[in-house]
XYZ file of C-alpha atoms in Angstrom:
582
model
C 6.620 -44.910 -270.306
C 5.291 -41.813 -269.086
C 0.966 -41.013 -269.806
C -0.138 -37.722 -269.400
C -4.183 -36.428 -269.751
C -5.882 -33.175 -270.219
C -8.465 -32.947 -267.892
C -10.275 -30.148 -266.146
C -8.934 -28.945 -263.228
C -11.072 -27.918 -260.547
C -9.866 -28.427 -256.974
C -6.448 -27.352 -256.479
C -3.600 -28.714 -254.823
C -1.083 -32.019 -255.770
C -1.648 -34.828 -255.575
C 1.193 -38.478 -255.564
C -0.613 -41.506 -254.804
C -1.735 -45.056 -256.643
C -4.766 -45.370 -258.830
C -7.954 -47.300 -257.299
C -10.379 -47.351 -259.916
C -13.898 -47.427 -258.881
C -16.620 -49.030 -260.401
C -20.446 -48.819 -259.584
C -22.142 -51.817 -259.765
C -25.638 -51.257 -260.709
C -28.175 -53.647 -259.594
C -30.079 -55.465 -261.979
C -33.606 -54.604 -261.277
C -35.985 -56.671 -263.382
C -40.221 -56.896 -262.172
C -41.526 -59.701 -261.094
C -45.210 -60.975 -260.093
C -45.768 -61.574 -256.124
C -48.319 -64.149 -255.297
C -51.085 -62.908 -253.222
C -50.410 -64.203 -249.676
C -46.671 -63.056 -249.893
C -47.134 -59.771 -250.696
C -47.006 -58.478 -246.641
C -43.744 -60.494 -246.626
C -42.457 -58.044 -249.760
C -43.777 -55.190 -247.812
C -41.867 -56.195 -244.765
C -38.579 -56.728 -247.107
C -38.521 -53.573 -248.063
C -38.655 -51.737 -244.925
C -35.833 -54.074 -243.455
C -33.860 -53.037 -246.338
C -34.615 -49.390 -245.445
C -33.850 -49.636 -241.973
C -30.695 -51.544 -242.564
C -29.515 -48.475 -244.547
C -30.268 -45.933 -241.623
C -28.017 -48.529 -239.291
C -25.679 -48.388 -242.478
C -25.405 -44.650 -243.254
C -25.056 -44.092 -239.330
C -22.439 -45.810 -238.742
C -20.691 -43.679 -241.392
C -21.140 -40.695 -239.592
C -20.042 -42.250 -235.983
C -16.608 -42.379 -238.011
C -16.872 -39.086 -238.772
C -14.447 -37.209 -236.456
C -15.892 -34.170 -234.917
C -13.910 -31.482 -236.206
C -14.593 -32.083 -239.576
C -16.036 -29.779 -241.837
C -19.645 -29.546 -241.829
C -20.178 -30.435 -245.407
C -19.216 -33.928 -244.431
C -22.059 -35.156 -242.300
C -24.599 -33.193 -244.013
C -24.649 -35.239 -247.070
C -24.945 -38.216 -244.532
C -27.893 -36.481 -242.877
C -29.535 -35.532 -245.998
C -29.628 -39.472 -246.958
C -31.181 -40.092 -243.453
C -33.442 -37.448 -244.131
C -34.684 -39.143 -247.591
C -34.579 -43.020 -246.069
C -37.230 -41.267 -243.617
C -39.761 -39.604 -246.404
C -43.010 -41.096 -246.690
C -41.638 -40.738 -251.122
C -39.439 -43.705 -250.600
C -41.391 -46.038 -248.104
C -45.130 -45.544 -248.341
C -45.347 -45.085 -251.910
C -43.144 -47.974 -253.054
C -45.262 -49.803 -249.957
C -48.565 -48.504 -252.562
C -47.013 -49.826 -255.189
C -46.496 -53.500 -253.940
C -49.745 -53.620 -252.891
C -51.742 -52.287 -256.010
C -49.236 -53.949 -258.755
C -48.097 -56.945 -256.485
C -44.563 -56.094 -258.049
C -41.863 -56.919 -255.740
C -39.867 -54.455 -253.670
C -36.816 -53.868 -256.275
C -39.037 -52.927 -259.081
C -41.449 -50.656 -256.889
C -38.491 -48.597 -255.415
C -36.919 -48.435 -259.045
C -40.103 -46.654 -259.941
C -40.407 -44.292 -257.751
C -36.328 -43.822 -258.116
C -37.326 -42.842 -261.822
C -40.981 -40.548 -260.759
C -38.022 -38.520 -258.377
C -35.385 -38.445 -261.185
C -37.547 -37.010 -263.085
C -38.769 -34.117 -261.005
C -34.963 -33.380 -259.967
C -33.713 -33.083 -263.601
C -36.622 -30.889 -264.791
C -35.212 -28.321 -261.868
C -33.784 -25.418 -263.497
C -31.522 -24.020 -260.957
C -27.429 -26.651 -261.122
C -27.234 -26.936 -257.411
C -31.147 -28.445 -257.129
C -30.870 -30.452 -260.434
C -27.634 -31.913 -258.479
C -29.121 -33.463 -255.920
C -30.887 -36.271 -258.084
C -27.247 -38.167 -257.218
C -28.268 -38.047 -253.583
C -31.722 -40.008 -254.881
C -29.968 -42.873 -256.131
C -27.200 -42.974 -253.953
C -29.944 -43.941 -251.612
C -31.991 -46.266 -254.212
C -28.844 -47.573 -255.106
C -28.158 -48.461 -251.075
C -31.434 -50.319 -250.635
C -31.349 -51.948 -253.838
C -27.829 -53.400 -252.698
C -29.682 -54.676 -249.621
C -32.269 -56.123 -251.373
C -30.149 -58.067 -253.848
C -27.958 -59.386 -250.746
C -24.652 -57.291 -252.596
C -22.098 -56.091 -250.367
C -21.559 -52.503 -249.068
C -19.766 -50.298 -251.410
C -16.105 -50.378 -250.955
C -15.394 -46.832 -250.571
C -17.918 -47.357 -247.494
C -16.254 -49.485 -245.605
C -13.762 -47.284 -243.288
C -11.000 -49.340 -243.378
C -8.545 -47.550 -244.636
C -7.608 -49.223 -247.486
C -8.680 -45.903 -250.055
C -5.940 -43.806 -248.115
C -3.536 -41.890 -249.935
C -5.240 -43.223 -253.218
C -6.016 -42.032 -256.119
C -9.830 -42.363 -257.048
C -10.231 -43.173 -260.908
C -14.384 -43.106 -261.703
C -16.616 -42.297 -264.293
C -18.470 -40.231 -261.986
C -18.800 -39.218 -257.717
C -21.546 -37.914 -256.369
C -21.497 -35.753 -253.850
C -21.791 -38.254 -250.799
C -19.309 -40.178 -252.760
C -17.112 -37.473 -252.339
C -17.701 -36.823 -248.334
C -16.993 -40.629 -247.685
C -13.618 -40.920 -249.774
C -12.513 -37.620 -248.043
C -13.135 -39.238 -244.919
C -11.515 -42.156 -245.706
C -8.266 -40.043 -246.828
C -8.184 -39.852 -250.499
C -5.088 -38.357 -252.127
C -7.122 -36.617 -254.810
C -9.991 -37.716 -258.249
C -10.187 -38.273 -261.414
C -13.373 -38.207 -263.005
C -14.323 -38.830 -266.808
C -17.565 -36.926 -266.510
C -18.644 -33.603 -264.871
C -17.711 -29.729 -264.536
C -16.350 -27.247 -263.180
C -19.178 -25.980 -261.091
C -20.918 -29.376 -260.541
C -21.974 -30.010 -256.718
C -19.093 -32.308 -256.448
C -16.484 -30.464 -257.791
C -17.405 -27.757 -255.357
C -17.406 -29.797 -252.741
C -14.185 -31.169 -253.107
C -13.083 -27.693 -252.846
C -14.422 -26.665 -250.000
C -12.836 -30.298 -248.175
C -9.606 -29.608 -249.983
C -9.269 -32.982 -252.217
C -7.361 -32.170 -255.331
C -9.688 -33.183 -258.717
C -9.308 -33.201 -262.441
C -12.976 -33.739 -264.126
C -13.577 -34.413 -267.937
C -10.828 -37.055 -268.765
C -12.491 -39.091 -271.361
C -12.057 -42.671 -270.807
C -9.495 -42.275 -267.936
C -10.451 -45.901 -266.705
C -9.180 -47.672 -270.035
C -5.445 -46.074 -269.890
C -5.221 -46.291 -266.222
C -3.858 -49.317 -264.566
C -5.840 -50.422 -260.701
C -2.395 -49.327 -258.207
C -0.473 -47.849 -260.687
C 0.931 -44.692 -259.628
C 0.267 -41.084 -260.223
C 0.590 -37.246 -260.204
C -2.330 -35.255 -259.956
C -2.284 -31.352 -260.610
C -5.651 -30.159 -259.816
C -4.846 -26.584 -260.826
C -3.465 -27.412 -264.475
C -5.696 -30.465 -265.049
C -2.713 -32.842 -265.446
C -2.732 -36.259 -264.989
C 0.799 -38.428 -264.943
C 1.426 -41.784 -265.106
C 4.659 -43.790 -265.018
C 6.304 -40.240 -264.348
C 10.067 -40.189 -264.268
C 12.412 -39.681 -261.330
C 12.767 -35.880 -262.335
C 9.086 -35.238 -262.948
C 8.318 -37.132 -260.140
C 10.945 -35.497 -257.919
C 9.302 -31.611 -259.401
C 5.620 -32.794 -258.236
C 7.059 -33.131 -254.592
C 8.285 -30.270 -254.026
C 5.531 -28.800 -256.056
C 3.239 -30.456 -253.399
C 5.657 -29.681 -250.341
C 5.617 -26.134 -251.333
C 1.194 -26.048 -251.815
C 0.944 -27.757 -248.028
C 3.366 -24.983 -246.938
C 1.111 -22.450 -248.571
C -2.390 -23.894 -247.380
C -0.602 -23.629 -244.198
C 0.757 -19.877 -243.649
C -2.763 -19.205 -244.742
C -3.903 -19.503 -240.885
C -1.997 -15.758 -240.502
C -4.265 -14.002 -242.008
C -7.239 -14.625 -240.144
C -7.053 -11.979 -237.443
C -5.953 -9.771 -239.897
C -8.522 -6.973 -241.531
C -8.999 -7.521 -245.123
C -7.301 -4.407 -247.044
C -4.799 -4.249 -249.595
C -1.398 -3.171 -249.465
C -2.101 0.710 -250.304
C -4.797 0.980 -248.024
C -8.394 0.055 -249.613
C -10.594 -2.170 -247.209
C -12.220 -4.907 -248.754
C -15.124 -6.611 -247.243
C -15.276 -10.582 -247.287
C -18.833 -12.377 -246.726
C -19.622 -16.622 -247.282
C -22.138 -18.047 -249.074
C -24.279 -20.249 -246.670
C -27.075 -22.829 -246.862
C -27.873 -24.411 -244.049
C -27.476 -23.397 -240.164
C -24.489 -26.058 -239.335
C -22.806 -23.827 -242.082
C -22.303 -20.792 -239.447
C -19.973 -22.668 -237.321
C -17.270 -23.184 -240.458
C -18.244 -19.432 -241.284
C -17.406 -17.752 -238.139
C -14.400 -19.985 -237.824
C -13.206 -18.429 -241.322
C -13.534 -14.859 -239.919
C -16.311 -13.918 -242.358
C -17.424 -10.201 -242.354
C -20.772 -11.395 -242.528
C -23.317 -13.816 -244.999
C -23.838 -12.355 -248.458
C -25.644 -14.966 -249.755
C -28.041 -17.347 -247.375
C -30.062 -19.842 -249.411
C -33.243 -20.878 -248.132
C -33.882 -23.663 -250.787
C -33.008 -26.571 -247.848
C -36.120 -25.774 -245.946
C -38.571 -26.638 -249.021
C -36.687 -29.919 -249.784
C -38.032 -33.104 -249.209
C -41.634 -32.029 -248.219
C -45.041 -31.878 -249.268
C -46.189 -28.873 -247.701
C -44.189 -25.733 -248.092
C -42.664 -24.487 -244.326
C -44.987 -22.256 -241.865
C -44.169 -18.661 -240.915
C -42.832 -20.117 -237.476
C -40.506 -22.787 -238.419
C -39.185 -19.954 -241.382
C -39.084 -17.386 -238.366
C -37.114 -20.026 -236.167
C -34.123 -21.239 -238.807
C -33.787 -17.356 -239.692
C -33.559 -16.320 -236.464
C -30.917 -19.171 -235.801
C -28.857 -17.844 -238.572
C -29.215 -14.115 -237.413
C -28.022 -15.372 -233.979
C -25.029 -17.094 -234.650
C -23.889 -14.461 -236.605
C -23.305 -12.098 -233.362
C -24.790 -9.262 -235.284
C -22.504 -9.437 -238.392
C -24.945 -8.621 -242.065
C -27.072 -11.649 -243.087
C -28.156 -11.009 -246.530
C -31.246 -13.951 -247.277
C -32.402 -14.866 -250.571
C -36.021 -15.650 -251.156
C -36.442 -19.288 -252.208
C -34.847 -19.702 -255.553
C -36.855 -22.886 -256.657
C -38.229 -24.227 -260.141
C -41.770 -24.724 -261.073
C -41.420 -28.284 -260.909
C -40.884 -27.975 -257.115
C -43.475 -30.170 -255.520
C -44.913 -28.007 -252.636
C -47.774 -26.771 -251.554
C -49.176 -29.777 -249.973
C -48.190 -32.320 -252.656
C -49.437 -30.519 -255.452
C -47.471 -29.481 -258.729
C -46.904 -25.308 -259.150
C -47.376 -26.209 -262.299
C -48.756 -29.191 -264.400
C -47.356 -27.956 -267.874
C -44.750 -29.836 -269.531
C -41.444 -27.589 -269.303
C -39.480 -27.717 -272.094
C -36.437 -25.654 -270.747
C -37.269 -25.042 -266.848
C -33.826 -22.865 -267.136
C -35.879 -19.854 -268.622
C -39.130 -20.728 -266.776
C -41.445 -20.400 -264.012
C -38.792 -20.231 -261.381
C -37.186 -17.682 -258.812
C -38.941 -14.540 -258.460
C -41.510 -15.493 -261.110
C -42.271 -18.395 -258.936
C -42.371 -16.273 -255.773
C -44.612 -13.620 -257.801
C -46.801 -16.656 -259.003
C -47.114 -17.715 -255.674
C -47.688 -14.602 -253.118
C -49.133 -16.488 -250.505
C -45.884 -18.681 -250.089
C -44.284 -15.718 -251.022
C -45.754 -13.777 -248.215
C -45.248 -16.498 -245.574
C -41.744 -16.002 -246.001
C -41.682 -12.144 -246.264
C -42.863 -12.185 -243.231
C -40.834 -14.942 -241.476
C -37.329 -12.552 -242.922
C -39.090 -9.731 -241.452
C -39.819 -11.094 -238.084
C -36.138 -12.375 -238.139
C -34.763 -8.994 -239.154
C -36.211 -8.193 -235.201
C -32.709 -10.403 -233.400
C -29.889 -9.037 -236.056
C -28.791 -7.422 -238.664
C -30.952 -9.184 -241.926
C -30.835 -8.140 -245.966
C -33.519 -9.303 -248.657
C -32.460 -9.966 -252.003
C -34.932 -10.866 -254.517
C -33.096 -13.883 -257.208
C -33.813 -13.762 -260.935
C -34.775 -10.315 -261.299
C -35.566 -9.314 -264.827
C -37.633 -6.412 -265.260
C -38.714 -3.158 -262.945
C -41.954 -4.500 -262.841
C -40.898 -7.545 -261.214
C -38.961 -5.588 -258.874
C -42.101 -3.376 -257.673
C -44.297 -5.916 -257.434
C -41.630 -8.050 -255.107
C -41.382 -4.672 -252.995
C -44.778 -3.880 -253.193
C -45.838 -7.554 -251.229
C -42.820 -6.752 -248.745
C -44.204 -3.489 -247.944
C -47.817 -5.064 -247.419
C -46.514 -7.645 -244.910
C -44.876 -4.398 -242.908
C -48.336 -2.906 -243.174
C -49.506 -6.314 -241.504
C -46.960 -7.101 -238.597
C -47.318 -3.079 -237.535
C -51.309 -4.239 -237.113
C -50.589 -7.402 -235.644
C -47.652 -5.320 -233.397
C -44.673 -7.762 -234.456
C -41.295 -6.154 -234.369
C -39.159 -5.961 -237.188
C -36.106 -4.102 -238.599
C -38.174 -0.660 -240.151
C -35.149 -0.119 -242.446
C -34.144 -3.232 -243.928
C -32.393 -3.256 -247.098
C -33.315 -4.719 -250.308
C -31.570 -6.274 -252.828
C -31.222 -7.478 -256.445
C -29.602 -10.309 -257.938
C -27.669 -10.071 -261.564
C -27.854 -12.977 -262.885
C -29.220 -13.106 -266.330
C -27.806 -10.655 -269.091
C -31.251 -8.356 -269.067
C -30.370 -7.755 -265.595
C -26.749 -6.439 -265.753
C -27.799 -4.274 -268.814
C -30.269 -2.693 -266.890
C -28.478 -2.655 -263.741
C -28.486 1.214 -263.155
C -32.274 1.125 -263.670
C -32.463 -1.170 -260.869
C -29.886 0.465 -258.892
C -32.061 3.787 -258.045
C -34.618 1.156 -256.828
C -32.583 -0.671 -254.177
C -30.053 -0.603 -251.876
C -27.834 -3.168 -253.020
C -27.095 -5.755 -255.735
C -25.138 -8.633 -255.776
C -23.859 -10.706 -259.149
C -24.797 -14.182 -259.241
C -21.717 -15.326 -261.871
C -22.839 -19.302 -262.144
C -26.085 -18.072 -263.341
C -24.656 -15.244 -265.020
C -21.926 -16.789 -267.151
C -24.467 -19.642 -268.549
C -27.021 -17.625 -269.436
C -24.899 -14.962 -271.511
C -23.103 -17.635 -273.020
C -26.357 -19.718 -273.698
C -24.541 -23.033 -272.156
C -25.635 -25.834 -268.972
C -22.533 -26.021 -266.883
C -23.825 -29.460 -265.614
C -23.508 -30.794 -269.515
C -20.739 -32.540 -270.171
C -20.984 -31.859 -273.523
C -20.730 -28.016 -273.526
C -19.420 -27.246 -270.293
C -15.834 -26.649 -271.858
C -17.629 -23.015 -272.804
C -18.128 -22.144 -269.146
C -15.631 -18.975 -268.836
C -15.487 -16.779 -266.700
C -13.453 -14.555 -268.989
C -15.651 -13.871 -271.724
C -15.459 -10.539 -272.381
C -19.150 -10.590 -272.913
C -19.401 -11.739 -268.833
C -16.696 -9.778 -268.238
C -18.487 -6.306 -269.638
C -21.812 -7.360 -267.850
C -20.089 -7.800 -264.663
C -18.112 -3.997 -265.074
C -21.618 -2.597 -266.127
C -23.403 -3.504 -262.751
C -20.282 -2.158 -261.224
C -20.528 0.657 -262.784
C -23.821 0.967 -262.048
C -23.657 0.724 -258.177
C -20.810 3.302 -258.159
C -23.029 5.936 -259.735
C -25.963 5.256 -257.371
C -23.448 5.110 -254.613
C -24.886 1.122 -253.663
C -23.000 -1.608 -252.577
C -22.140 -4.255 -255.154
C -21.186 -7.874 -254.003
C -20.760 -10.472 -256.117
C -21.814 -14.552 -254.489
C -20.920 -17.191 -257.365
C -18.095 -19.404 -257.959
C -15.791 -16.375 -259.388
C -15.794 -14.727 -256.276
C -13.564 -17.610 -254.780
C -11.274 -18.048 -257.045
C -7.864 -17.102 -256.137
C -7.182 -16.804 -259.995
C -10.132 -13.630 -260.677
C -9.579 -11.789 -257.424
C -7.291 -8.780 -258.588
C -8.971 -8.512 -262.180
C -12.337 -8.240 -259.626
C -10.642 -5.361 -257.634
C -9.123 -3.777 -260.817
C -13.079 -3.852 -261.842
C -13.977 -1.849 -258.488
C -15.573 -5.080 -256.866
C -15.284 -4.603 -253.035
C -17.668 -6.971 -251.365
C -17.139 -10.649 -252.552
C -18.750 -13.713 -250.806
C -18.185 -17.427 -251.591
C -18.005 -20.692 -249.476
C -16.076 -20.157 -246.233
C -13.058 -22.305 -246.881
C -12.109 -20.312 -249.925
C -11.730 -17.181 -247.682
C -8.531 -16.992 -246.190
C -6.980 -17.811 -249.575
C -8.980 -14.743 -251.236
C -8.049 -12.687 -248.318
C -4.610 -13.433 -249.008
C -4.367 -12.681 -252.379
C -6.470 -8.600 -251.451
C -3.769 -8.359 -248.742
C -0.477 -8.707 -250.908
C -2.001 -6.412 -253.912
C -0.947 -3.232 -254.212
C -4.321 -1.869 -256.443
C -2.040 1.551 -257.696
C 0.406 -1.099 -259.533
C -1.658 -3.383 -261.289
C -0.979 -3.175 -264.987
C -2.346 0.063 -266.877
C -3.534 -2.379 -269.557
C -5.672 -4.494 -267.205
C -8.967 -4.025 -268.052
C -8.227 -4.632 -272.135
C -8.652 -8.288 -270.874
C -12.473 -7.136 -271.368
C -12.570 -6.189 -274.976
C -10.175 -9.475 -275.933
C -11.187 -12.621 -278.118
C -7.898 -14.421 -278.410
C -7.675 -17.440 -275.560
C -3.645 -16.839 -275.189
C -4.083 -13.401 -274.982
C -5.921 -13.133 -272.080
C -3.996 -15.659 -270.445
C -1.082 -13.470 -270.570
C -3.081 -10.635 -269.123
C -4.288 -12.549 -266.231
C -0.867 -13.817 -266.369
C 0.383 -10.020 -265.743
C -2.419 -9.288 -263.349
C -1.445 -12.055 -260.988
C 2.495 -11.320 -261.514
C 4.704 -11.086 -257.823
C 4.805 -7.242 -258.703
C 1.411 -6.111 -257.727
């Protein structure tokens, strides 16, 4: 008998392949009292177990085949990076001594002290990485309790051409499976702009997230059709739907193929408008996949990555160094950087708290460019690092989170006092580097053209953008079904900042998740958007989609997708906007 579920779809592609369901065994971590002269034998059995997960996790990347995408080994090397903090060695080492606990129950603590600080984080991505914390807690505590190595580890081959069934994947769950040649997943939990989901994107694994209780219909081997685009999950499928999915799935390889073409190609649409194309970048491996893509340039560089996993917030030099890296590899082409986009709750500033206050919604708190503006000596430090950069290529400054002019002065008020200060100090820099604005909260796009006489450029941050006006947590399972893009109310705040650059005669890009998808690109250009930047594997698709429209032809009724409430409705505009006639 044929099954089919609902799910979300948010990787695209199709999928044929038999179910492995995946379950993660949590250790049972219970405390227990360590007698006095065995407690430097505890000590010693923790470090073993953290050194045995280095050997562990590095083997996993000598599999890793050296073309593949640079997502993949950075997870890897951000686990390596947290097995060699000081947070999860010398404190649980503290802790063995002082409570003479043993070594399970003083890494579970500090597992739950770094929870903690991660889920207070108010910006998705950050908040996200609390996975990569106990996929590395989890490692050790396997170790510790002598279980074996997770089998989605072991590079055996025998996940190939599977179908993943879970409750959940992290992230680094995701890079391993991919490795290991997954057909597609299935998750019960998660959305469509959680870390994961975006990263099986951008490594091209077809996924369906939000199928409640997917692990009690679904049999271990049995086999099934994923359609990552729809959201539809088959089981037991018949010979004729089964016989539709292939060429369904023939026909998508064929596509992801002829993409290649359009690399070398400029980006312009059929009757003649040039469009420009940027990535979204956040660390310096990134550049390689980015120039590979033929990117136009960065629009979005997140500098988040150097603050992570440190006490002490980065120096000028080491700033000055990964910018200039960046600026480098990109021969030249626009890199636009973002000042650090971090929460209060961000444990800097050699160890100490920003802020000791209990946050009760971090979301709408001291964070972004009130955090920079609360902070002008970190602030500074990295003013001047952009600046200094701005000396070896072509660098932009946008300023996150902006909410009100007075914000806005006071962030280009400090940036003109560190110009005053590397003309004393005779420091080269880039005299006439542009600033920008981010739109990413509703106050923002409504007073867009205020903020447009004041810079040079804004770009629309949609992730932030689309919660915010719609008062939702994409990362909550329980709401996330209200994350849509096509709410008129986003849809009006994203034409007003248009609107807005056009009659100041400033660029407008736009760097969140809409920008990338294949399914918003000609309502975007029918909106006037002509600078879009998102992660570099979604390019050539994007560029594909600019190059066969024909702007002049898209429906005369297009833009009454803005001013409509009815679900079906705009469906069958988008439907009409992404017909084979325009």
């Amino acid at each position: 008998m044929t099954l089919e579920l609902q799910g979300i779809g948010v990787s695209r592609g199709i999928a044929i392949g038999r179910a492995h369901i995946l379950f993660h065994n949590q250790p049972d971590v219970r405390e227990y009292l360590i007698p006095a002269f065995a407690i430097e034998q505890e000590v010693e059995r923790l470090l073993d177990a953290i050194d045995l997960a280095k050997q562990q996790l590095k083997a996993i990347r000598n599999h890793i085949p050296a073309n593949a995408p640079t997502d993949v080994t950075s997870f890897i090397d951000t686990h390596l990076l947290m097995l060699n903090d000081s947070s999860l060695s010398k404190i649980p080492v503290d802790m063995i001594r002082q409570r003479r606990c043993n070594a399970e129950w003083a890494l579970q603590l500090q597992r739950d002290a770094l929870i903690n600080v991660f889920n207070e984080m108010d910006d998705p991505y950050l908040r996200t990485r609390r996975d990569d914390v106990d996929h590395v807690v989890n490692r050790i505590h396997r170790i510790l309790t002598d279980q074996e190595v997770a089998e989605h580890e072991i590079p055996d081959g025998r996940l190939k051409g599977h179908v993943i069934i879970a409750e959940d994947l992290t992230p680094a769950d995701t890079v391993l499976m991919q490795h290991q040649g997954i057909a597609a997943f299935v998750t019960e939990h998660g959305g469509a702009t959680s870390h994961t989901t975006i990263l099986a994107r951008s490594l091209g694994i077809p996924a369906i997230v939000g199928v409640e209780s997917v692990r009690r219909y679904i049999q271990d081997n049995e086999p099934l059709i994923v359609d990552g685009e729809t959201g539809i999950l088959i089981a037991g499928a018949d010979e004729q739907t089964h016989d539709e999915y292939e060429r369904k799935l023939v026909a998508f390889r064929e596509h992801i193929s002829s993409l290649g073409r359009y690399k070398s190609q400029p980006t312009k649409t059929r009757d003649g408008k040039s469009i420009t194309l940027l990535a979204n970048a956040e660390l310096p491996d990134d550049i390689t996949t980015i120039t590979s893509a033929g990117a136009q340039g960065i629009g979005l560089y997140r500098t988040e990555f150097l603050y992570m996993n440190r006490l002490a917030p980065p120096e000028e030099e080491e700033q000055l160094a990964a910018y200039r890296d960046v600026v480098e590899g990109m021969n030249n082409q626009p890199v636009t950087i973002r000042t650090f986009d971090l929460g209060a709750d961000k444990t800097v500033d050699g160890g100490r708290h920003l802020s000791q206050a209990v946050v009760t919604n971090p979301a709408l708190g001291l964070r972004a460019i009130r955090l920079c503006l609360n902070q002008p000596n970190m602030f500074r430090t990295q003013l001047r690092a952009i600046l200094r950069a701005s000396a070896f290529g072509k660098i932009k400054i946008m300023f996150p989170m902006i909410s009100t002019m007075h914000e806005l002065m006071q962030a280009r008020n400090l940036l003109e006092h560190c110009k005053h200060e590397l003309d004393k100090e005779n420091l080269e820099y880039d005299r006439h580097i542009e600033i920008g604005a981010m739109i990413e909260i509703p106050a923002s796009a409504v007073c867009a053209e205020m903020f447009a006489r004041h810079v040079d450029f804004l770009s629309i941050g949609t992730n932030d953008l689309i919660q915010y006006t719609l008062a939702i947590d994409r990362l909550d399972d329980q709401v996330n079904y209200l994350y849509d893009p096509l709410h008129p109310a986003v849809l009006r705040l994203i034409n007003m900042t248009l609107q807005a650059g056009k009659k100041h005669n400033i660029e407008v890009s736009m760097c969140g998740e809409m920008a990338g998808d294949p399914r918003y690109t000609r309502l975007l250009l029918a909106l006037g958007l002509e600078n879009f930047s998102m992660h570099p594997n979604a390019l050539l698709e994007i560029k594909q989609v600019i190059n066969e429209t024909n702007l002049s032809q898209l429906p005369v009724n297009t833009l009454e997708i803005m001013d409509s409430t009815d679900p079906l409705e705009v469906d069958m505009l988008l439907e009409q906007i992404n017909g084979p006639d325009h």
